[in-house]
Amino acid sequence: MTTEAKPTRERLLDAAATLTYRDGVNVGVEALCKAAGVSKRSLYQLFESKDELLAASLKEGAGAFVTGLLPPADDGRPPRDRIMHVFAQVETQAHAPGFRGCRYLAVQIELKDPRHPASRVARRIKRNLLGFFRAEAVQGGAADPELLARQLILVFDGASARAGIGVDTLKGLLTPTVTTLLDAAGLGGTVRTAAASRR
Amino acid sequence: MTTEAKPTRERLLDAAATLTYRDGVNVGVEALCKAAGVSKRSLYQLFESKDELLAASLKEGAGAFVTGLLPPADDGRPPRDRIMHVFAQVETQAHAPGFRGCRYLAVQIELKDPRHPASRVARRIKRNLLGFFRAEAVQGGAADPELLARQLILVFDGASARAGIGVDTLKGLLTPTVTTLLDAAGLGGTVRTAAASRR
């Protein structure tokens, strides 16, 4: 365990991320403090409430979420490949032990309150993913970029939810599904659009 | 309130269904008993545990879930229309006040334990929905019925999850998405397959 070397705040953020992902948002303050090796007093010195700790831990994880899913900006690949990259990542992640689906979807489902600080953070992070899909759809010349973006995040959420509860491995599922949707949207394969090659 | 006239068992099942859907699976025994107007003693006389009550309430709701979503068996409509019926129902249900998505998905996400009695019930009920999609896909002559069935339940879960957390209205989303997937699978429009018309 290397957690001892980390500052208290980080240990709490790590514990909140790990325990809520594994056990749900109703994990107790005692369990969080125990896992972080921190007193309740320290928790409440650093965070106004457990809700704020949860929101902060989700925000903290956003960077890793993005890096783990999205291709590097301007990697020169066509939008279609950049979109497929995300789904290839989901399929790989789904096979990792302890995978429970997209934490930002799960938190919103579990909290059942869109005004909860953690729901707000989760919604914002997923809105950025929708924004990525939309931007690639525009870039790729999709007939209806907004529709394609909504379809892609629908598949993303459906896939990670189903893999997260262990009812689908996603094997052989995402590539044909996303390919079909991209084809229907008129998103070209390996050919860059005029706009893209002018960059 | 007509609950008073109902037997204790039904009142508990109703309370469990309502409260867990609205507040999540961590709703307390006290709250359940209060909502049902029943003593804890009565609860434990009828159910071994809160977990068993939750599982029983999910099982109890399966009939309404099926009636609310699936078309009547052998209604004479082509498989494509019967599949579209399910998604039209999802879209309608998503606009109802208090809609929180598919309860059988939410319960599995919240419990995070596939061996929990309520997770088992939820998984079985959703497996039946997958079975419906698979049977219609076979009936409609889909190129790969298993793939189409997995795609459809993926869309079903993604859609109800996203509508349930209030980030998508599903308006203008499900018809083009499902149409595209059915087209790609080679599932005919209004023409019955030979097997279907022989029935």
CSV table of C-alpha atoms in Angstrom, one decimal:
chain,number,residue,atom,x,y,z
A,1,MET,CA,0.0,0.0,0.0
A,2,THR,CA,1.4,3.3,-1.0
A,3,THR,CA,-1.7,5.3,0.2
A,4,GLU,CA,0.1,6.2,3.5
A,5,ALA,CA,2.4,8.5,1.6
A,6,LYS,CA,-0.4,10.4,0.0
A,7,PRO,CA,-1.9,13.5,1.5
A,8,THR,CA,-5.2,13.1,3.4
A,9,ARG,CA,-7.3,14.8,0.8
A,10,GLU,CA,-6.1,12.4,-2.0
A,11,ARG,CA,-6.5,9.4,0.3
A,12,LEU,CA,-10.1,10.4,0.9
A,13,LEU,CA,-10.7,11.0,-2.8
A,14,ASP,CA,-9.3,7.6,-3.7
A,15,ALA,CA,-11.3,5.9,-1.0
A,16,ALA,CA,-14.5,7.6,-2.2
A,17,ALA,CA,-13.8,6.6,-5.8
A,18,THR,CA,-13.0,3.0,-5.0
A,19,LEU,CA,-15.7,2.3,-2.5
A,20,THR,CA,-18.6,4.1,-4.3
A,21,TYR,CA,-17.7,2.4,-7.5
A,22,ARG,CA,-17.6,-1.0,-5.8
A,23,ASP,CA,-20.4,-0.7,-3.3
A,24,GLY,CA,-22.5,2.3,-4.4
A,25,VAL,CA,-23.1,5.9,-3.3
A,26,ASN,CA,-24.6,4.8,0.0
A,27,VAL,CA,-21.2,3.7,1.4
A,28,GLY,CA,-20.9,5.1,4.9
A,29,VAL,CA,-18.6,7.8,6.2
A,30,GLU,CA,-17.0,5.3,8.6
A,31,ALA,CA,-16.1,3.0,5.8
A,32,LEU,CA,-14.7,5.8,3.8
A,33,CYS,CA,-12.6,7.1,6.7
A,34,LYS,CA,-11.4,3.6,7.5
A,35,ALA,CA,-10.4,2.9,3.9
A,36,ALA,CA,-8.6,6.2,3.7
A,37,GLY,CA,-7.0,5.8,7.1
A,38,VAL,CA,-8.3,9.2,8.1
A,39,SER,CA,-10.4,10.5,11.0
A,40,LYS,CA,-14.0,11.8,10.5
A,41,ARG,CA,-12.7,15.1,11.8
A,42,SER,CA,-10.2,15.3,9.0
A,43,LEU,CA,-12.9,14.4,6.4
A,44,TYR,CA,-15.1,17.2,7.6
A,45,GLN,CA,-12.2,19.7,7.8
A,46,LEU,CA,-11.5,19.0,4.1
A,47,PHE,CA,-15.1,18.5,2.8
A,48,GLU,CA,-18.3,20.0,3.8
A,49,SER,CA,-20.1,16.7,3.6
A,50,LYS,CA,-19.9,13.2,2.2
A,51,ASP,CA,-21.9,14.5,-0.8
A,52,GLU,CA,-19.1,17.0,-1.5
A,53,LEU,CA,-16.4,14.4,-1.1
A,54,LEU,CA,-18.3,12.2,-3.6
A,55,ALA,CA,-18.6,15.1,-6.1
A,56,ALA,CA,-14.9,15.9,-5.7
A,57,SER,CA,-13.9,12.3,-6.2
A,58,LEU,CA,-15.9,12.2,-9.5
A,59,LYS,CA,-14.4,15.4,-10.7
A,60,GLU,CA,-10.9,14.1,-9.8
A,61,GLY,CA,-11.5,11.0,-11.9
A,62,ALA,CA,-12.6,12.9,-15.0
A,63,GLY,CA,-9.1,13.1,-16.4
A,64,ALA,CA,-8.5,9.4,-16.2
A,65,PHE,CA,-12.0,8.8,-17.7
A,66,VAL,CA,-11.2,11.0,-20.7
A,67,THR,CA,-7.6,9.6,-21.2
A,68,GLY,CA,-8.9,6.0,-20.8
A,69,LEU,CA,-11.6,6.5,-23.5
A,70,LEU,CA,-10.9,9.3,-26.0
A,71,PRO,CA,-8.2,9.3,-28.6
A,72,PRO,CA,-5.5,12.0,-28.3
A,73,ALA,CA,-6.8,15.4,-29.8
A,74,ASP,CA,-5.8,15.8,-33.4
A,75,ASP,CA,-4.2,12.4,-33.7
A,76,GLY,CA,-4.8,12.7,-37.5
A,77,ARG,CA,-7.2,9.8,-37.7
A,78,PRO,CA,-10.6,10.2,-39.3
A,79,PRO,CA,-13.6,10.9,-37.1
A,80,ARG,CA,-14.9,7.4,-37.7
A,81,ASP,CA,-11.7,5.8,-36.4
A,82,ARG,CA,-11.7,8.2,-33.4
A,83,ILE,CA,-15.2,7.2,-32.5
A,84,MET,CA,-14.5,3.5,-32.9
A,85,HIS,CA,-11.5,4.0,-30.6
A,86,VAL,CA,-13.8,4.9,-27.7
A,87,PHE,CA,-15.9,1.8,-28.2
A,88,ALA,CA,-12.8,-0.4,-28.4
A,89,GLN,CA,-11.7,1.1,-25.1
A,90,VAL,CA,-15.1,0.3,-23.5
A,91,GLU,CA,-14.8,-3.3,-24.7
A,92,THR,CA,-11.3,-3.7,-23.3
A,93,GLN,CA,-12.3,-2.0,-20.0
A,94,ALA,CA,-15.4,-4.2,-19.7
A,95,HIS,CA,-13.1,-7.3,-19.4
A,96,ALA,CA,-11.1,-5.9,-16.5
A,97,PRO,CA,-11.8,-7.5,-13.2
A,98,GLY,CA,-14.1,-5.3,-11.0
A,99,PHE,CA,-15.6,-3.5,-14.0
A,100,ARG,CA,-19.0,-2.1,-13.0
A,101,GLY,CA,-19.8,0.1,-15.9
A,102,CYS,CA,-19.5,3.8,-16.3
A,103,ARG,CA,-19.3,5.3,-12.8
A,104,TYR,CA,-20.8,8.6,-14.1
A,105,LEU,CA,-24.0,6.8,-15.2
A,106,ALA,CA,-24.1,4.6,-12.1
A,107,VAL,CA,-23.9,7.6,-9.7
A,108,GLN,CA,-26.8,9.4,-11.4
A,109,ILE,CA,-28.9,6.2,-11.4
A,110,GLU,CA,-28.1,5.6,-7.7
A,111,LEU,CA,-28.6,9.1,-6.5
A,112,LYS,CA,-31.9,9.6,-8.3
A,113,ASP,CA,-31.5,13.3,-7.8
A,114,PRO,CA,-30.2,15.5,-10.6
A,115,ARG,CA,-29.5,18.4,-8.2
A,116,HIS,CA,-27.1,16.3,-6.0
A,117,PRO,CA,-23.6,17.8,-6.3
A,118,ALA,CA,-22.2,14.4,-7.5
A,119,SER,CA,-25.0,14.1,-10.1
A,120,ARG,CA,-24.1,17.5,-11.4
A,121,VAL,CA,-20.5,16.6,-11.8
A,122,ALA,CA,-21.3,13.3,-13.4
A,123,ARG,CA,-23.7,14.9,-15.8
A,124,ARG,CA,-21.1,17.5,-16.9
A,125,ILE,CA,-18.5,14.8,-17.5
A,126,LYS,CA,-20.9,12.8,-19.7
A,127,ARG,CA,-22.0,15.9,-21.5
A,128,ASN,CA,-18.3,16.3,-22.5
A,129,LEU,CA,-18.4,12.8,-24.0
A,130,LEU,CA,-21.5,13.7,-25.9
A,131,GLY,CA,-19.7,16.8,-27.1
A,132,PHE,CA,-16.8,14.7,-28.3
A,133,PHE,CA,-19.2,12.5,-30.3
A,134,ARG,CA,-20.9,15.5,-31.7
A,135,ALA,CA,-17.7,17.2,-32.7
A,136,GLU,CA,-16.5,14.1,-34.5
A,137,ALA,CA,-19.9,13.6,-36.2
A,138,VAL,CA,-19.7,17.2,-37.5
A,139,GLN,CA,-16.1,16.7,-38.6
A,140,GLY,CA,-16.9,13.5,-40.3
A,141,GLY,CA,-19.8,15.1,-42.2
A,142,ALA,CA,-22.6,13.2,-40.5
A,143,ALA,CA,-26.1,13.9,-42.0
A,144,ASP,CA,-27.4,14.7,-38.5
A,145,PRO,CA,-24.5,15.1,-36.1
A,146,GLU,CA,-26.8,15.6,-33.0
A,147,LEU,CA,-28.7,12.4,-33.7
A,148,LEU,CA,-25.5,10.4,-34.2
A,149,ALA,CA,-24.0,11.8,-31.0
A,150,ARG,CA,-27.1,10.9,-29.0
A,151,GLN,CA,-27.1,7.4,-30.6
A,152,LEU,CA,-23.4,6.9,-29.7
A,153,ILE,CA,-23.7,7.9,-26.1
A,154,LEU,CA,-26.9,5.7,-25.9
A,155,VAL,CA,-24.8,2.8,-27.1
A,156,PHE,CA,-22.0,3.8,-24.7
A,157,ASP,CA,-24.3,3.9,-21.7
A,158,GLY,CA,-26.2,0.8,-22.6
A,159,ALA,CA,-23.0,-1.2,-23.3
A,160,SER,CA,-21.2,-0.1,-20.1
A,161,ALA,CA,-24.4,-0.7,-18.0
A,162,ARG,CA,-24.9,-4.2,-19.4
A,163,ALA,CA,-21.3,-5.2,-19.1
A,164,GLY,CA,-21.1,-3.6,-15.7
A,165,ILE,CA,-23.9,-5.8,-14.3
A,166,GLY,CA,-22.4,-8.8,-16.0
A,167,VAL,CA,-25.2,-9.6,-18.5
A,168,ASP,CA,-23.2,-9.0,-21.7
A,169,THR,CA,-19.5,-9.3,-22.5
A,170,LEU,CA,-19.8,-6.8,-25.4
A,171,LYS,CA,-17.8,-9.3,-27.5
A,172,GLY,CA,-18.8,-9.0,-31.1
A,173,LEU,CA,-21.4,-6.4,-30.2
A,174,LEU,CA,-20.0,-2.9,-30.3
A,175,THR,CA,-18.1,-3.0,-33.6
A,176,PRO,CA,-21.1,-4.0,-35.7
A,177,THR,CA,-23.5,-1.8,-33.8
A,178,VAL,CA,-21.4,1.4,-34.1
A,179,THR,CA,-20.4,0.6,-37.7
A,180,THR,CA,-24.1,0.3,-38.6
A,181,LEU,CA,-24.9,3.6,-37.0
A,182,LEU,CA,-21.9,5.4,-38.5
A,183,ASP,CA,-22.8,4.0,-42.0
A,184,ALA,CA,-26.4,5.2,-41.7
A,185,ALA,CA,-25.2,8.6,-40.6
A,186,GLY,CA,-23.0,8.8,-43.7
A,187,LEU,CA,-19.8,9.0,-41.7
A,188,GLY,CA,-17.0,8.1,-44.1
A,189,GLY,CA,-14.5,5.4,-43.4
A,190,THR,CA,-10.8,6.2,-44.0
A,191,VAL,CA,-11.4,9.3,-46.2
A,192,ARG,CA,-10.9,12.6,-44.3
A,193,THR,CA,-13.5,15.3,-45.0
A,194,ALA,CA,-12.3,18.4,-46.8
A,195,ALA,CA,-12.6,20.4,-43.6
A,196,ALA,CA,-10.4,17.9,-41.8
A,197,SER,CA,-7.7,17.8,-44.4
A,198,ARG,CA,-7.5,21.6,-44.4
A,199,ARG,CA,-6.5,21.7,-40.8
B,1,MET,CA,-55.5,5.8,-0.6
B,2,THR,CA,-56.9,2.4,-1.3
B,3,THR,CA,-53.9,0.6,0.2
B,4,GLU,CA,-55.7,0.1,3.5
B,5,ALA,CA,-58.1,-2.4,1.9
B,6,LYS,CA,-55.2,-4.5,0.5
B,7,PRO,CA,-53.7,-7.4,2.4
B,8,THR,CA,-50.5,-6.8,4.3
B,9,ARG,CA,-48.4,-8.7,1.9
B,10,GLU,CA,-49.6,-6.7,-1.1
B,11,ARG,CA,-49.1,-3.4,0.8
B,12,LEU,CA,-45.5,-4.3,1.5
B,13,LEU,CA,-44.9,-5.4,-2.1
B,14,ASP,CA,-46.4,-2.0,-3.4
B,15,ALA,CA,-44.3,0.0,-0.9
B,16,ALA,CA,-41.1,-1.9,-1.8
B,17,ALA,CA,-41.8,-1.3,-5.5
B,18,THR,CA,-42.6,2.4,-5.1
B,19,LEU,CA,-39.9,3.3,-2.7
B,20,THR,CA,-37.0,1.4,-4.2
B,21,TYR,CA,-37.9,2.8,-7.6
B,22,ARG,CA,-38.0,6.3,-6.3
B,23,ASP,CA,-35.2,6.2,-3.7
B,24,GLY,CA,-33.1,3.2,-4.5
B,25,VAL,CA,-32.5,-0.3,-3.0
B,26,ASN,CA,-31.1,1.2,0.2
B,27,VAL,CA,-34.4,2.4,1.4
B,28,GLY,CA,-34.8,1.4,5.1
B,29,VAL,CA,-37.1,-1.2,6.6
B,30,GLU,CA,-38.7,1.5,8.8
B,31,ALA,CA,-39.6,3.6,5.7
B,32,LEU,CA,-41.0,0.5,3.9
B,33,CYS,CA,-43.1,-0.4,6.9
B,34,LYS,CA,-44.3,3.1,7.4
B,35,ALA,CA,-45.3,3.5,3.7
B,36,ALA,CA,-47.1,0.1,3.9
B,37,GLY,CA,-48.7,0.9,7.2
B,38,VAL,CA,-47.4,-2.4,8.5
B,39,SER,CA,-45.3,-3.3,11.6
B,40,LYS,CA,-41.8,-4.7,11.3
B,41,ARG,CA,-43.0,-7.8,12.9
B,42,SER,CA,-45.5,-8.3,10.1
B,43,LEU,CA,-42.8,-7.7,7.5
B,44,TYR,CA,-40.6,-10.4,9.0
B,45,GLN,CA,-43.5,-12.8,9.4
B,46,LEU,CA,-44.1,-12.6,5.6
B,47,PHE,CA,-40.6,-12.1,4.3
B,48,GLU,CA,-37.3,-13.6,5.5
B,49,SER,CA,-35.5,-10.3,4.9
B,50,LYS,CA,-35.7,-6.9,3.2
B,51,ASP,CA,-33.8,-8.5,0.4
B,52,GLU,CA,-36.5,-11.2,-0.1
B,53,LEU,CA,-39.2,-8.5,0.0
B,54,LEU,CA,-37.4,-6.6,-2.7
B,55,ALA,CA,-37.0,-9.7,-4.8
B,56,ALA,CA,-40.7,-10.5,-4.4
B,57,SER,CA,-41.7,-7.0,-5.3
B,58,LEU,CA,-39.7,-7.2,-8.5
B,59,LYS,CA,-41.2,-10.6,-9.4
B,60,GLU,CA,-44.7,-9.2,-8.7
B,61,GLY,CA,-44.0,-6.3,-11.1
B,62,ALA,CA,-42.9,-8.5,-14.0
B,63,GLY,CA,-46.4,-8.9,-15.3
B,64,ALA,CA,-47.0,-5.2,-15.6
B,65,PHE,CA,-43.5,-4.7,-17.1
B,66,VAL,CA,-44.3,-7.2,-19.8
B,67,THR,CA,-47.8,-5.9,-20.5
B,68,GLY,CA,-46.5,-2.3,-20.6
B,69,LEU,CA,-43.8,-3.1,-23.1
B,70,LEU,CA,-44.5,-6.1,-25.3
B,71,PRO,CA,-47.2,-6.4,-27.9
B,72,PRO,CA,-49.9,-9.1,-27.4
B,73,ALA,CA,-48.6,-12.5,-28.4
B,74,ASP,CA,-49.6,-13.4,-32.0
B,75,ASP,CA,-51.2,-10.0,-32.7
B,76,GLY,CA,-50.5,-10.7,-36.4
B,77,ARG,CA,-48.1,-7.9,-36.9
B,78,PRO,CA,-44.8,-8.4,-38.5
B,79,PRO,CA,-41.8,-8.8,-36.1
B,80,ARG,CA,-40.4,-5.5,-37.1
B,81,ASP,CA,-43.6,-3.7,-36.0
B,82,ARG,CA,-43.7,-5.8,-32.8
B,83,ILE,CA,-40.1,-4.7,-32.0
B,84,MET,CA,-40.9,-1.1,-32.8
B,85,HIS,CA,-43.9,-1.4,-30.4
B,86,VAL,CA,-41.6,-2.0,-27.5
B,87,PHE,CA,-39.5,1.2,-28.2
B,88,ALA,CA,-42.6,3.3,-28.8
B,89,GLN,CA,-43.7,2.2,-25.3
B,90,VAL,CA,-40.3,3.1,-23.8
B,91,GLU,CA,-40.6,6.6,-25.4
B,92,THR,CA,-44.1,7.1,-24.0
B,93,GLN,CA,-43.2,5.8,-20.5
B,94,ALA,CA,-40.1,8.0,-20.4
B,95,HIS,CA,-42.4,11.1,-20.5
B,96,ALA,CA,-44.4,10.0,-17.5
B,97,PRO,CA,-43.7,11.9,-14.3
B,98,GLY,CA,-41.5,10.0,-11.9
B,99,PHE,CA,-39.9,7.9,-14.7
B,100,ARG,CA,-36.5,6.7,-13.5
B,101,GLY,CA,-35.7,4.2,-16.2
B,102,CYS,CA,-36.0,0.4,-16.2
B,103,ARG,CA,-36.2,-0.8,-12.6
B,104,TYR,CA,-34.7,-4.1,-13.4
B,105,LEU,CA,-31.6,-2.4,-14.8
B,106,ALA,CA,-31.4,0.1,-11.9
B,107,VAL,CA,-31.7,-2.6,-9.2
B,108,GLN,CA,-28.8,-4.6,-10.7
B,109,ILE,CA,-26.6,-1.5,-11.0
B,110,GLU,CA,-27.4,-0.4,-7.4
B,111,LEU,CA,-27.0,-3.8,-5.8
B,112,LYS,CA,-23.7,-4.5,-7.5
B,113,ASP,CA,-24.1,-8.2,-6.6
B,114,PRO,CA,-25.3,-10.6,-9.2
B,115,ARG,CA,-26.0,-13.2,-6.5
B,116,HIS,CA,-28.4,-10.9,-4.6
B,117,PRO,CA,-32.0,-12.4,-4.7
B,118,ALA,CA,-33.3,-9.2,-6.3
B,119,SER,CA,-30.5,-9.1,-8.9
B,120,ARG,CA,-31.4,-12.7,-9.8
B,121,VAL,CA,-35.1,-11.8,-10.3
B,122,ALA,CA,-34.2,-8.7,-12.3
B,123,ARG,CA,-31.8,-10.6,-14.5
B,124,ARG,CA,-34.4,-13.3,-15.3
B,125,ILE,CA,-37.0,-10.7,-16.2
B,126,LYS,CA,-34.6,-8.9,-18.6
B,127,ARG,CA,-33.5,-12.2,-20.0
B,128,ASN,CA,-37.1,-12.7,-21.1
B,129,LEU,CA,-37.1,-9.4,-22.9
B,130,LEU,CA,-33.9,-10.4,-24.7
B,131,GLY,CA,-35.7,-13.7,-25.5
B,132,PHE,CA,-38.6,-11.7,-27.0
B,133,PHE,CA,-36.2,-9.7,-29.2
B,134,ARG,CA,-34.4,-12.9,-30.2
B,135,ALA,CA,-37.7,-14.7,-31.1
B,136,GLU,CA,-38.9,-11.7,-33.2
B,137,ALA,CA,-35.5,-11.5,-34.9
B,138,VAL,CA,-35.6,-15.2,-35.8
B,139,GLN,CA,-39.2,-14.8,-37.0
B,140,GLY,CA,-38.3,-11.8,-39.1
B,141,GLY,CA,-35.5,-13.6,-40.7
B,142,ALA,CA,-32.6,-11.5,-39.2
B,143,ALA,CA,-29.2,-12.4,-40.6
B,144,ASP,CA,-27.9,-12.8,-37.0
B,145,PRO,CA,-30.8,-12.9,-34.6
B,146,GLU,CA,-28.6,-13.2,-31.5
B,147,LEU,CA,-26.6,-10.0,-32.5
B,148,LEU,CA,-29.8,-8.1,-33.2
B,149,ALA,CA,-31.4,-9.2,-29.9
B,150,ARG,CA,-28.3,-8.0,-28.0
B,151,GLN,CA,-28.3,-4.7,-30.0
B,152,LEU,CA,-32.0,-4.1,-29.2
B,153,ILE,CA,-31.7,-4.7,-25.5
B,154,LEU,CA,-28.5,-2.5,-25.5
B,155,VAL,CA,-30.6,0.3,-27.0
B,156,PHE,CA,-33.4,-0.5,-24.6
B,157,ASP,CA,-31.2,-0.3,-21.5
B,158,GLY,CA,-29.2,2.7,-22.8
B,159,ALA,CA,-32.4,4.6,-23.6
B,160,SER,CA,-34.2,3.9,-20.4
B,161,ALA,CA,-31.1,4.7,-18.3
B,162,ARG,CA,-30.5,8.0,-20.0
B,163,ALA,CA,-34.2,9.0,-19.9
B,164,GLY,CA,-34.4,7.8,-16.3
B,165,ILE,CA,-31.6,10.2,-15.2
B,166,GLY,CA,-33.2,13.0,-17.3
B,167,VAL,CA,-30.3,13.6,-19.8
B,168,ASP,CA,-32.3,12.6,-22.9
B,169,THR,CA,-36.0,12.8,-23.7
B,170,LEU,CA,-35.6,10.0,-26.4
B,171,LYS,CA,-37.6,12.2,-28.7
B,172,GLY,CA,-36.6,11.5,-32.3
B,173,LEU,CA,-33.9,9.1,-31.1
B,174,LEU,CA,-35.4,5.6,-30.8
B,175,THR,CA,-37.2,5.3,-34.1
B,176,PRO,CA,-34.2,6.1,-36.4
B,177,THR,CA,-31.8,4.1,-34.2
B,178,VAL,CA,-33.9,0.9,-34.1
B,179,THR,CA,-34.9,1.3,-37.8
B,180,THR,CA,-31.2,1.5,-38.7
B,181,LEU,CA,-30.4,-1.7,-36.7
B,182,LEU,CA,-33.4,-3.6,-38.1
B,183,ASP,CA,-32.5,-2.6,-41.7
B,184,ALA,CA,-28.9,-3.7,-41.2
B,185,ALA,CA,-30.1,-7.0,-39.8
B,186,GLY,CA,-32.3,-7.5,-42.9
B,187,LEU,CA,-35.5,-7.5,-40.9
B,188,GLY,CA,-38.3,-6.8,-43.4
B,189,GLY,CA,-40.8,-4.0,-43.0
B,190,THR,CA,-44.4,-4.9,-43.5
B,191,VAL,CA,-43.9,-8.2,-45.3
B,192,ARG,CA,-44.4,-11.3,-43.1
B,193,THR,CA,-41.9,-14.0,-43.5
B,194,ALA,CA,-43.0,-17.3,-45.0
B,195,ALA,CA,-42.8,-18.9,-41.6
B,196,ALA,CA,-44.9,-16.2,-40.0
B,197,SER,CA,-47.7,-16.3,-42.6
B,198,ARG,CA,-47.9,-20.1,-42.3
B,199,ARG,CA,-48.9,-19.8,-38.6
